[in-house]
Coordinates of C-alpha atoms (C1' of nucleotides) in Angstrom, one line a residue:
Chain A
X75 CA -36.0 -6.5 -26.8
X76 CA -35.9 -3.3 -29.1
X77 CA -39.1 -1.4 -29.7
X78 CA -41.0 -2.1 -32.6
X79 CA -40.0 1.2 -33.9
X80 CA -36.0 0.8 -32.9
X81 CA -36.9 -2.7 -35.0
X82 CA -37.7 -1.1 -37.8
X83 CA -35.1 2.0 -37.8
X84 CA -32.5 -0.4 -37.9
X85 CA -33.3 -3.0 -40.3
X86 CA -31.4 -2.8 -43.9
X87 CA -34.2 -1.4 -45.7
X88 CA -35.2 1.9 -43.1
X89 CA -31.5 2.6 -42.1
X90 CA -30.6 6.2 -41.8
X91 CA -34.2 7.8 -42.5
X92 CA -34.9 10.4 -40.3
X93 CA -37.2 9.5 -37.2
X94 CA -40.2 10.9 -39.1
X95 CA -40.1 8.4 -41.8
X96 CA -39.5 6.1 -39.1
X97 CA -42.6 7.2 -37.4
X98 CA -44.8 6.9 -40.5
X99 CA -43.8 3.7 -41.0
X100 CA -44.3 2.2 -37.8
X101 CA -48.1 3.9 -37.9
X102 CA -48.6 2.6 -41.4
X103 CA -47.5 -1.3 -40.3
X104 CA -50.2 -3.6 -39.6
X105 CA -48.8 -6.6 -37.1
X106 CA -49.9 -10.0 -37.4
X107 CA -49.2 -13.0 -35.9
X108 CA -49.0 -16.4 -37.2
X109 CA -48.5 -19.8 -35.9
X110 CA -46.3 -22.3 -37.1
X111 CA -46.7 -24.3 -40.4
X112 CA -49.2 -21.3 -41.7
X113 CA -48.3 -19.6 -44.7
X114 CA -48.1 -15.9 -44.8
X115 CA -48.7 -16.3 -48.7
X116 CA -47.5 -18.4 -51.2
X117 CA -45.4 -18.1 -54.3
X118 CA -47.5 -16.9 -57.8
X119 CA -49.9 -15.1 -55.1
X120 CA -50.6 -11.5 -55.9
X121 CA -48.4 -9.4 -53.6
X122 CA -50.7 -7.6 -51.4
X123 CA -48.0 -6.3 -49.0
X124 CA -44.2 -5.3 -48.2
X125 CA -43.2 -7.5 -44.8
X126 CA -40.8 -7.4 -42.1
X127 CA -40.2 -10.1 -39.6
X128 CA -40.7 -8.8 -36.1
X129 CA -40.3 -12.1 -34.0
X130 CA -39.8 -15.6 -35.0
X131 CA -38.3 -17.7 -37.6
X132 CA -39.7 -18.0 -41.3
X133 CA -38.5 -19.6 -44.3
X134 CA -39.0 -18.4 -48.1
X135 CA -39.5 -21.7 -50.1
X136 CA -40.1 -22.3 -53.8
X137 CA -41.7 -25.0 -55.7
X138 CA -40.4 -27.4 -58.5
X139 CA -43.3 -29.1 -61.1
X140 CA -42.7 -32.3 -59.9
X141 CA -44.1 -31.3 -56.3
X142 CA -40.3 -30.8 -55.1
X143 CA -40.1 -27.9 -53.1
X144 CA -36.4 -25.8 -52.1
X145 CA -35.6 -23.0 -49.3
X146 CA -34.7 -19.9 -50.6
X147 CA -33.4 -18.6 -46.8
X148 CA -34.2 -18.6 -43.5
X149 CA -35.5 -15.1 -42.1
X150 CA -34.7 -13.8 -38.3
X151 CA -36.5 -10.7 -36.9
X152 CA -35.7 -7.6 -39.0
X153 CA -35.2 -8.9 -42.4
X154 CA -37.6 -7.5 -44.8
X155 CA -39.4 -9.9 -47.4
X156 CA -41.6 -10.0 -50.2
X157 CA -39.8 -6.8 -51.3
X158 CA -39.0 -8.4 -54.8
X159 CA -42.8 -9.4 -55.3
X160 CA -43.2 -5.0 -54.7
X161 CA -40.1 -4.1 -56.6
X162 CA -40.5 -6.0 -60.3
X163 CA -43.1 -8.3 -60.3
X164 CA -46.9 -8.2 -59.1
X165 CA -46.6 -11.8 -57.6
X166 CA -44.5 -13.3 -54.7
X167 CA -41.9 -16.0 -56.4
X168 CA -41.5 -17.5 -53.2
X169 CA -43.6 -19.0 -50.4
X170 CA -43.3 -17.8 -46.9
X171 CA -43.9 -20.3 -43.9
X172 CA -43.7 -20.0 -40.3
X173 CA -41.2 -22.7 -39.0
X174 CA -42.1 -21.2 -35.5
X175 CA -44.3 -19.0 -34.3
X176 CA -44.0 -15.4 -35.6
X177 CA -45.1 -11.9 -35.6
X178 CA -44.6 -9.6 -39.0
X179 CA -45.3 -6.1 -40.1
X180 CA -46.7 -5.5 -43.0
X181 CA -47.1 -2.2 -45.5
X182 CA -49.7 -1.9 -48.5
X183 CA -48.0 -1.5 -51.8
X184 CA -50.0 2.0 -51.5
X185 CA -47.9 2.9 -48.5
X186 CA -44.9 1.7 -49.7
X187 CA -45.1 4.2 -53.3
X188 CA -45.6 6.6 -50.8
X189 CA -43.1 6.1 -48.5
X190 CA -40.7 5.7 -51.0
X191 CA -41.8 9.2 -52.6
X192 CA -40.6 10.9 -49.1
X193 CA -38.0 9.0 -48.6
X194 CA -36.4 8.2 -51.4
X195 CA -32.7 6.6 -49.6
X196 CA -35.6 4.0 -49.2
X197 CA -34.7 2.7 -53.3
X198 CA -30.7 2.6 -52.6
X199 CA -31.4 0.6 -49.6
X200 CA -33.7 -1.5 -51.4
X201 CA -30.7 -1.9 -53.9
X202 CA -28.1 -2.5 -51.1
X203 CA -30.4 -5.4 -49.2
X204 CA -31.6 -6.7 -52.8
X205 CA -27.6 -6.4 -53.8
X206 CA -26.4 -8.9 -50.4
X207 CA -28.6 -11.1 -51.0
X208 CA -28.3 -11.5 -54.8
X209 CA -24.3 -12.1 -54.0
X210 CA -24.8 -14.7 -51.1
X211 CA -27.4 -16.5 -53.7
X212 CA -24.8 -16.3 -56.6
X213 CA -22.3 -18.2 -53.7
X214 CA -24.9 -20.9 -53.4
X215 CA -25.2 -21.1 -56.9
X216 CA -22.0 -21.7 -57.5
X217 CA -21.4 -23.9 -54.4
X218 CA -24.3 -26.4 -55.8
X219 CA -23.1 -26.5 -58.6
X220 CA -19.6 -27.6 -58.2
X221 CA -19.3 -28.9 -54.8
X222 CA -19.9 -32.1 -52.9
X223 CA -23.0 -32.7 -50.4
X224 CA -20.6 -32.4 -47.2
X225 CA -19.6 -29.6 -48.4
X226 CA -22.8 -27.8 -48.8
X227 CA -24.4 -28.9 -45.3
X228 CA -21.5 -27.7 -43.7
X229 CA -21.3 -24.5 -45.8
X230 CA -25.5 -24.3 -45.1
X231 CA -24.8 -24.6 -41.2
X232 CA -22.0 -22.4 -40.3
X233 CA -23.8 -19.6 -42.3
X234 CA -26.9 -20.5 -40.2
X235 CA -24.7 -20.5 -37.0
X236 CA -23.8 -16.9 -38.4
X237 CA -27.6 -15.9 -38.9
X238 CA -29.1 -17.5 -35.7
X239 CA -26.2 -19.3 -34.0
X240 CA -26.5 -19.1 -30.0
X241 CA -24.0 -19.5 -27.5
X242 CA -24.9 -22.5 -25.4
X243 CA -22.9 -24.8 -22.9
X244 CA -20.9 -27.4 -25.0
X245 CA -20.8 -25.6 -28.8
X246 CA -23.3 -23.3 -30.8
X247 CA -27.1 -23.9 -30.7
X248 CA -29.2 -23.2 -34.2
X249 CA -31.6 -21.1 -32.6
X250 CA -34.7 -22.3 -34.9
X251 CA -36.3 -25.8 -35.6
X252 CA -34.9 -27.1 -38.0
X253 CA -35.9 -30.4 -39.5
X254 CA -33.1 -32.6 -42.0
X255 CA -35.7 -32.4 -44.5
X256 CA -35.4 -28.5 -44.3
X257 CA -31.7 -28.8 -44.4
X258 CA -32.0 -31.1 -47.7
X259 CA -34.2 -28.3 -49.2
X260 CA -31.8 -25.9 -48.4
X261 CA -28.6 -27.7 -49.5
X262 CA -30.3 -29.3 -52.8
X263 CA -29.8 -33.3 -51.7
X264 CA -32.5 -35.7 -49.5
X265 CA -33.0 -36.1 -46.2
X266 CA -31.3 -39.5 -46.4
X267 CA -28.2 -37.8 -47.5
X268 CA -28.9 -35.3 -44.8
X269 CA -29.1 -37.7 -41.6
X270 CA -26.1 -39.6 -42.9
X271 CA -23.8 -37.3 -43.3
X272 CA -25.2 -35.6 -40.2
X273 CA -24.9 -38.7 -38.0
X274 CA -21.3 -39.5 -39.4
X275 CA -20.6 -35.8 -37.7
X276 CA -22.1 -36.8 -34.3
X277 CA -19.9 -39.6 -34.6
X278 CA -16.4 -36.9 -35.4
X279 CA -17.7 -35.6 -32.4
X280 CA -18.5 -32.4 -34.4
X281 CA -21.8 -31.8 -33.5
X282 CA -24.8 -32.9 -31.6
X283 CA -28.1 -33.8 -33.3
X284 CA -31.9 -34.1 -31.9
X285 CA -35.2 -33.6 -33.8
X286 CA -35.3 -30.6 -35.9
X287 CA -32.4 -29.4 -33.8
X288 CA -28.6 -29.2 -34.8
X289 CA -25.6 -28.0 -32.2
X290 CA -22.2 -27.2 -33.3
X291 CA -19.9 -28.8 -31.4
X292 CA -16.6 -27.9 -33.4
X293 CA -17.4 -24.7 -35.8
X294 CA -13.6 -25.0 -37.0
X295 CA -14.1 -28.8 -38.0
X296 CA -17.4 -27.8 -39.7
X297 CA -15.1 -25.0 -41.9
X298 CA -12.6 -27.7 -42.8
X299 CA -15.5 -29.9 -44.3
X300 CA -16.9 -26.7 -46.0
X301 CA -13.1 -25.6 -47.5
X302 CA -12.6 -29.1 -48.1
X303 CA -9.0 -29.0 -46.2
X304 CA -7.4 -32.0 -45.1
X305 CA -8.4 -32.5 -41.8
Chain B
X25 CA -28.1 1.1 -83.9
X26 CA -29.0 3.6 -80.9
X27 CA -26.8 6.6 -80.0
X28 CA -25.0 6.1 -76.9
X29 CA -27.7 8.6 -75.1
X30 CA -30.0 6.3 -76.6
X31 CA -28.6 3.1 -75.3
X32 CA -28.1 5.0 -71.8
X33 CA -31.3 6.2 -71.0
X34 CA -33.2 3.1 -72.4
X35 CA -31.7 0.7 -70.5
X36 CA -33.3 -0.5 -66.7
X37 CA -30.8 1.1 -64.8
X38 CA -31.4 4.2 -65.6
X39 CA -35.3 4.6 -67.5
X40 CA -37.2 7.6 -66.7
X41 CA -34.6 10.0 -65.8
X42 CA -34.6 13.4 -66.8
X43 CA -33.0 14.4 -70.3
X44 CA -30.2 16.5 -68.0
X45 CA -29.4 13.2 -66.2
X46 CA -28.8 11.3 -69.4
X47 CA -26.9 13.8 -70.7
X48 CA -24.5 14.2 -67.4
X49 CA -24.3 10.1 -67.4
X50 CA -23.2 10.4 -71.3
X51 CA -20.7 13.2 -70.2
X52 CA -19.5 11.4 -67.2
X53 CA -19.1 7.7 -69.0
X54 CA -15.2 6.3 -70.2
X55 CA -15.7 3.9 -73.0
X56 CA -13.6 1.0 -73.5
X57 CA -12.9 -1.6 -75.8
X58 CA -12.0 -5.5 -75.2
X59 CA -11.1 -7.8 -77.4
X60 CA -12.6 -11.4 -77.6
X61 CA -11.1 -13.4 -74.1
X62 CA -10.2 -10.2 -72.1
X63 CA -11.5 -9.5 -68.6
X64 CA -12.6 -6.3 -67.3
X65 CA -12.3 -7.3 -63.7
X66 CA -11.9 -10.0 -62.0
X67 CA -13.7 -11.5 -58.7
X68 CA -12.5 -9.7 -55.2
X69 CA -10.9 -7.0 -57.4
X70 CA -12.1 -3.7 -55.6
X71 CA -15.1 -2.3 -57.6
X72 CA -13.3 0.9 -59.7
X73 CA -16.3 1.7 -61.6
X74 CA -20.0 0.8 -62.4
X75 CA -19.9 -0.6 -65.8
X76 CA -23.0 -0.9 -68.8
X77 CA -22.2 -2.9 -72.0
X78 CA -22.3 -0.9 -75.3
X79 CA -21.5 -3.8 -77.6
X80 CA -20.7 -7.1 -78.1
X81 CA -21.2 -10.1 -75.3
X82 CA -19.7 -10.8 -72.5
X83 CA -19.9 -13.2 -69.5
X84 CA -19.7 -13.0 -65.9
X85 CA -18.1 -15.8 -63.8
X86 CA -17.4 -17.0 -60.5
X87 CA -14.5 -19.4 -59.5
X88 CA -14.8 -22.6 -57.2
X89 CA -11.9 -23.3 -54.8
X90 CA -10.9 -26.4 -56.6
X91 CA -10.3 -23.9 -60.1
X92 CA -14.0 -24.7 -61.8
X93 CA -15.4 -22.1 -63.1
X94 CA -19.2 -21.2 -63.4
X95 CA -21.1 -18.7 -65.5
X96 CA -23.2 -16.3 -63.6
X97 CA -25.0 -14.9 -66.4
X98 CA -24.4 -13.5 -70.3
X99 CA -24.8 -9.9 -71.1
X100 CA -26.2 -8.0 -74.0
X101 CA -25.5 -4.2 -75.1
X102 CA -27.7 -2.1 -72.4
X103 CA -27.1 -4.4 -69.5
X104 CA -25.1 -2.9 -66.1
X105 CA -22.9 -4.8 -64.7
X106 CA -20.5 -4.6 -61.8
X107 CA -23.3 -3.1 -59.4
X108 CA -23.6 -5.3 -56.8
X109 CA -19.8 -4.3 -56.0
X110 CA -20.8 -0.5 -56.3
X111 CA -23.9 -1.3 -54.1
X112 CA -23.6 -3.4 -51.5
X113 CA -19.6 -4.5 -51.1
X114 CA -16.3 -3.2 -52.6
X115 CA -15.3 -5.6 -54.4
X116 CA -16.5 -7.3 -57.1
X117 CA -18.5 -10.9 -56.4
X118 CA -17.6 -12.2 -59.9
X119 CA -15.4 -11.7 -63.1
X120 CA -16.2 -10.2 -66.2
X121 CA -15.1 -11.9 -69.4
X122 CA -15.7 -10.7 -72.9
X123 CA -16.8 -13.6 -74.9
X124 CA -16.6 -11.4 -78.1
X125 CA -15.3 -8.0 -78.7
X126 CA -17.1 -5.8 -76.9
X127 CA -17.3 -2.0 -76.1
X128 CA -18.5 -0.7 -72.5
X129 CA -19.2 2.4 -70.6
X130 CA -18.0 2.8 -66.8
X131 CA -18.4 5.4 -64.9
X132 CA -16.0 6.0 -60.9
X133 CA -18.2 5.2 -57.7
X134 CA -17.8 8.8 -57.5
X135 CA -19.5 9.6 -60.4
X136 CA -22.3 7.2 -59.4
X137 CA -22.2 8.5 -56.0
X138 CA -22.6 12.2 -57.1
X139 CA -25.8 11.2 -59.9
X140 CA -27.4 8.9 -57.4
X141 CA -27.3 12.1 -55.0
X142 CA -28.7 14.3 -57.4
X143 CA -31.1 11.4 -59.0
X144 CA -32.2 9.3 -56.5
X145 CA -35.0 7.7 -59.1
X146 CA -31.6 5.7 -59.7
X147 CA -32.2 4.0 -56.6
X148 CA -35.5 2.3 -57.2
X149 CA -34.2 1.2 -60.6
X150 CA -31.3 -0.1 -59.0
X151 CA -33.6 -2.2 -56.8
X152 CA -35.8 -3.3 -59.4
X153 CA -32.7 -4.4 -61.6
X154 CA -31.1 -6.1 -58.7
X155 CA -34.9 -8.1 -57.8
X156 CA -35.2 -9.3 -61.3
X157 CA -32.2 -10.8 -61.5
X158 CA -32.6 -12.3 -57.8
X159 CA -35.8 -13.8 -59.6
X160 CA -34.2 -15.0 -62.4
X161 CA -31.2 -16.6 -59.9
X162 CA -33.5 -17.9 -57.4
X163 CA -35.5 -19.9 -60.4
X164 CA -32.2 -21.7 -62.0
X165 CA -31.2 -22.5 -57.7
X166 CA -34.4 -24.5 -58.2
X167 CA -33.8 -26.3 -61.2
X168 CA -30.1 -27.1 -60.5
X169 CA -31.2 -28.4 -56.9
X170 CA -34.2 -29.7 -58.4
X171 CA -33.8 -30.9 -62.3
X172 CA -32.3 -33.5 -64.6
X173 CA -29.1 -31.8 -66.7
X174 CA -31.1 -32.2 -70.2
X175 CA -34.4 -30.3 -68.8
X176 CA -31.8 -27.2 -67.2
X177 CA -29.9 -27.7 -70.2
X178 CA -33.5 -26.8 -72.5
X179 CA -34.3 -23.9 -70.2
X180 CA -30.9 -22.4 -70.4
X181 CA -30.8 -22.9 -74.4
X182 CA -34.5 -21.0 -74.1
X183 CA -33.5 -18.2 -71.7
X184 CA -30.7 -17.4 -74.0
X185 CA -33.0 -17.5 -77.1
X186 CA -35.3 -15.0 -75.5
X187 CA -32.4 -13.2 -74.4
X188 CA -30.3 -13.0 -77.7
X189 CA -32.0 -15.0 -80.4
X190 CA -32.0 -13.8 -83.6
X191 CA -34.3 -15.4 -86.4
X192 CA -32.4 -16.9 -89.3
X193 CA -33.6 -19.3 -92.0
X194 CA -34.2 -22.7 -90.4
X195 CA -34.7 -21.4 -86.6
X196 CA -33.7 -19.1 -84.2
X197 CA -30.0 -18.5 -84.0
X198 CA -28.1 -18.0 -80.2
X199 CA -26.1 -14.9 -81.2
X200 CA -23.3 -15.3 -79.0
X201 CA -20.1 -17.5 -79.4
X202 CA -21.4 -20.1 -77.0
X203 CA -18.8 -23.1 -76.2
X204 CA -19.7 -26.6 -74.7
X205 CA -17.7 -25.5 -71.7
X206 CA -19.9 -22.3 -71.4
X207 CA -23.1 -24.0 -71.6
X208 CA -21.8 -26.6 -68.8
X209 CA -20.5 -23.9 -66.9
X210 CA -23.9 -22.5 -66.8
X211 CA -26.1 -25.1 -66.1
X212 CA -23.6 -27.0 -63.3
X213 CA -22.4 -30.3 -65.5
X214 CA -19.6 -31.4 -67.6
X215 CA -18.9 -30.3 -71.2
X216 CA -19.1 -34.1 -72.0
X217 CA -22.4 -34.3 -71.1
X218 CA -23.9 -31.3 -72.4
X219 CA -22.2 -32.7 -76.2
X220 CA -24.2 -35.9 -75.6
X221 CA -27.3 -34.4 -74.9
X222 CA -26.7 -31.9 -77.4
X223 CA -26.0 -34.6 -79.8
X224 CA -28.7 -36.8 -79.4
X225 CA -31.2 -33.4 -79.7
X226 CA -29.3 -32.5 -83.3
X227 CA -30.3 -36.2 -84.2
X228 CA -33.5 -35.6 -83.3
X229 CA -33.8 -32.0 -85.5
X230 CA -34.5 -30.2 -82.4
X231 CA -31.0 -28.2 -83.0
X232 CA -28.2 -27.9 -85.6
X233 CA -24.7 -27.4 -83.9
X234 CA -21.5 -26.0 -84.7
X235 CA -18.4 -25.0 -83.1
X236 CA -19.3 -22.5 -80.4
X237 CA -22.9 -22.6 -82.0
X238 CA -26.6 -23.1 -81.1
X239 CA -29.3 -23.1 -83.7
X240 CA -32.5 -23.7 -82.6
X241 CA -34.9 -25.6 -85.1
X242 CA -37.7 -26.8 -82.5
X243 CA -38.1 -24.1 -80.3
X244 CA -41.4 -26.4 -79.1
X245 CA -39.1 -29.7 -78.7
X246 CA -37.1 -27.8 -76.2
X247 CA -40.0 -26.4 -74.5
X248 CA -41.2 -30.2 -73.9
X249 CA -38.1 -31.4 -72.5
X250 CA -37.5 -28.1 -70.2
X251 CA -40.8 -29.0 -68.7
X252 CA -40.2 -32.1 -68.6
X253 CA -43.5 -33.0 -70.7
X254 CA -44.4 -36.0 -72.4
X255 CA -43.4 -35.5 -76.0
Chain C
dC180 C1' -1.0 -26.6 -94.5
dG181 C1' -0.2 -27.6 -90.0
dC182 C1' -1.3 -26.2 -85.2
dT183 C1' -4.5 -25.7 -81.7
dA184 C1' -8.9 -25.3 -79.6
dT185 C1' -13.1 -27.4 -79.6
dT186 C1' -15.9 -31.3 -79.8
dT187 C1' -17.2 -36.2 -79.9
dT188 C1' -17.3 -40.8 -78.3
dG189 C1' -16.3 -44.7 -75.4
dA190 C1' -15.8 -47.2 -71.2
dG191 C1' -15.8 -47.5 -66.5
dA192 C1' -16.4 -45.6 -61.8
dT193 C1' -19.3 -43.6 -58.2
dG194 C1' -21.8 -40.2 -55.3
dG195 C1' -26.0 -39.7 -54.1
dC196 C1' -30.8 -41.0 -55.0
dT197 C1' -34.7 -44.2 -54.4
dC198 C1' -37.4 -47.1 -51.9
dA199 C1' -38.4 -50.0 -48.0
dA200 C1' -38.4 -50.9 -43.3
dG201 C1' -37.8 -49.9 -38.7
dC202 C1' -36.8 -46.8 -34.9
dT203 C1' -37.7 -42.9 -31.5
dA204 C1' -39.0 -38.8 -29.6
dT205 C1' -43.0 -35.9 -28.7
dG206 C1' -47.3 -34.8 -27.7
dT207 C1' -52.2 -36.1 -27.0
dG208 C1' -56.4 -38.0 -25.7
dG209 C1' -58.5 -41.3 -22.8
Chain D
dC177 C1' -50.3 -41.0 -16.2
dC178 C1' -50.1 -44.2 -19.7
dA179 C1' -50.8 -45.9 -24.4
dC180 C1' -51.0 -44.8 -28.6
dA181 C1' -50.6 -42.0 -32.8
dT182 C1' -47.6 -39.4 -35.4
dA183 C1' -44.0 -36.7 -37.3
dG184 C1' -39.3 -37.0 -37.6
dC185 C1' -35.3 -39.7 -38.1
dT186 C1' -32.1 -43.7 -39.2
dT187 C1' -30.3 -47.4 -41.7
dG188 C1' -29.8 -50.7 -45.5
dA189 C1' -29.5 -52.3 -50.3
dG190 C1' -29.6 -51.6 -55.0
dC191 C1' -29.5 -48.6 -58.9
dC192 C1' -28.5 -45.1 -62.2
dA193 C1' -27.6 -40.4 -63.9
dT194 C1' -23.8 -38.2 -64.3
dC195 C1' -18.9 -37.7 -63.8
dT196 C1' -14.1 -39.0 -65.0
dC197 C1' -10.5 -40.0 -67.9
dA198 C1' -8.6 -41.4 -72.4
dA199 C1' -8.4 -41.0 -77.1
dA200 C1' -9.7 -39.6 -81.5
dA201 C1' -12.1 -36.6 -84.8
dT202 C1' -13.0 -32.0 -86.5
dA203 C1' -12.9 -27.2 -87.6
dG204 C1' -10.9 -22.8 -87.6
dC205 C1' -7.0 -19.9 -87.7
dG206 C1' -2.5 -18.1 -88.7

DNA sequence: CGCTATTTTGAGATGGCTCAAGCTATGTGG
DNA sequence: CCACATAGCTTGAGCCATCTCAAAATAGCG
């Protein structure tokens, strides 16, 4: 369990400032805590701060006009968030929800000028974190919009596995509730679509399904679906 | 028609700098001419230079295992491109095709490295770049997991209007040789279905087509179908 | 003027969606 | 501790938006 200042020293956005920048930022953080289901703000809201997960699992989401709703990304302790809202636009374009229990830090858009007026490797980090993102987005893009459903979910999963994947007895556990409906949001299909080809995968053997929770039985079977090999 | 200092400092990348560091940019650029169907780069090519478009159009693309192709985005004079390879990885995430004859400064990572050093305002801009087109991607994820293939079709039509329009007699004109494929490659179809829908909108008078050709006559007609109102 | 790239149109197939119904954990209040 | 309520999940049946493939029309270009 690293110290909240160890947290924040070696998160993308604060890498490599020296410990006094460090220092101001962990006295400038306020900490909140926020049980699950709440909204830490919601997408067209004015931003009114810079976050950082310190402990939990959230999820950005995003709204369609026909009430339809989609999941940006999942966020684990240490990813920053909001930061788009405080780089080019006033307003959040995304939701943020608890899917769990969490704790976040959050910075005033007054501290954050300033900060970034000391500090300025804060605005090539900014570029670096905005940068990995943008290019895992650009994958999804492309993958929804030339591959099958399989291929998606089991694209959607191992990267999961990658994010919060933990070793368990009898495969990989995805270390945050995760319901098929959430899966369908992030995937862009339903969550009929979602259980069947989930419970075809529990039949292969490949993994192990409960409520809201998904074990990886057979990663390497998983990355034939999402290569679309023969298997 | 702006001088190339002109173009240079004006564009998002690189607003608000110093006089000095437009002129050491303008000194440190190679410019380079490609004719109609030439790449620059292409995707998982190492990153040899930061690039900003001069003139012309091009398009960046991303490739699907099974050969599709998908368009990332279209460019216009002023726009960088190749960053995110600069930035965050060393290669770059997607191709760079020019879709006219087009004219482009680049400049070495060294180069970049050196003026970043020396200017670190090129940092925040960076970011700020990078989040509005994270914006801008994380808004067409939503319609393409969300939407119908006419109401994505409308909105891309009226993102490129906004983005290289040019008023003529009868409409606004998409100035940009813009193919059926293109259009499907950036919404996620089939260049079948975007010449139906296409189609049945010219016999409506909403648009006036023509080889590798948008005019737009009802700007308002394709507003109603991209939010999917009742007309 | 003929070649080639682009576009249109048709007909048929289908992957995934929709809607309805029932099932099952989980947690809760009596 | 049990019975019930509820949120999450599964399964089935039918449908339809969109894709696929084939063929022909059209428009530039050399």
């Amino acid at each position: 369990m690293p110290s909240d200042l160890e947290l924040i020293g070696t998160c993308a956005l604060f890498r490599g400032l020296p410990p006094a920048a460090i220092a101001e930022l962990g006295a400038a953080a306020a900490v909140e805590r926020f049980e699950k289901k709440v909204l830490l703000f919601h997408e067209g809201e004015p931003a009114r701060a810079l976050w950082m997960l310190r402990a939990g699992r959230l999820k950005l989401t995003k709204l369609g006009g026909n009430g339809q709703e989609i999941v940006v990304r999942f966020l684990i302790p240490g990813d920053p968030f909001g930061a788009i809202a405080i780089l080019a636009g006033a307003r959040y374009p995304v939701s943020a929800e608890a899917v769990e229990a969490c704790e976040a830090f959050s910075w005033t858009p007054a501290d954050v000028a300033a900060l970034v007026e000391r500090y300025p490797a804060i605005g090539m980090n900014s570029a670096r974190v905005m940068s990995e993102r943008m290019q895992e987005l650009q994958e999804r893009y492309r993958e929804l919009a030339t591959e099958r459903v399989a291929q998606r979910v089991a694209r959607a999963i191992l990267r999961l596995a990658r994010q919060t994947g933990r070793r368990v007895e009898g495969g990989v556990l995805l270390d945050l509730p995760l319901s098929r409906q959430d899966l369908a949001e992030l995937t862009g299909t339903t969550l009929f679509t979602i259980s069947r080809t989930l419970s075809e995968w529990e039949q292969q053997g490949l993994v192990e399904l409960g409520r809201e929770r998904v074990l990886i039985k057979s990663p390497h079977g998983l990355v034939t679906i999402a290569e679309d090999l023969p298997s």
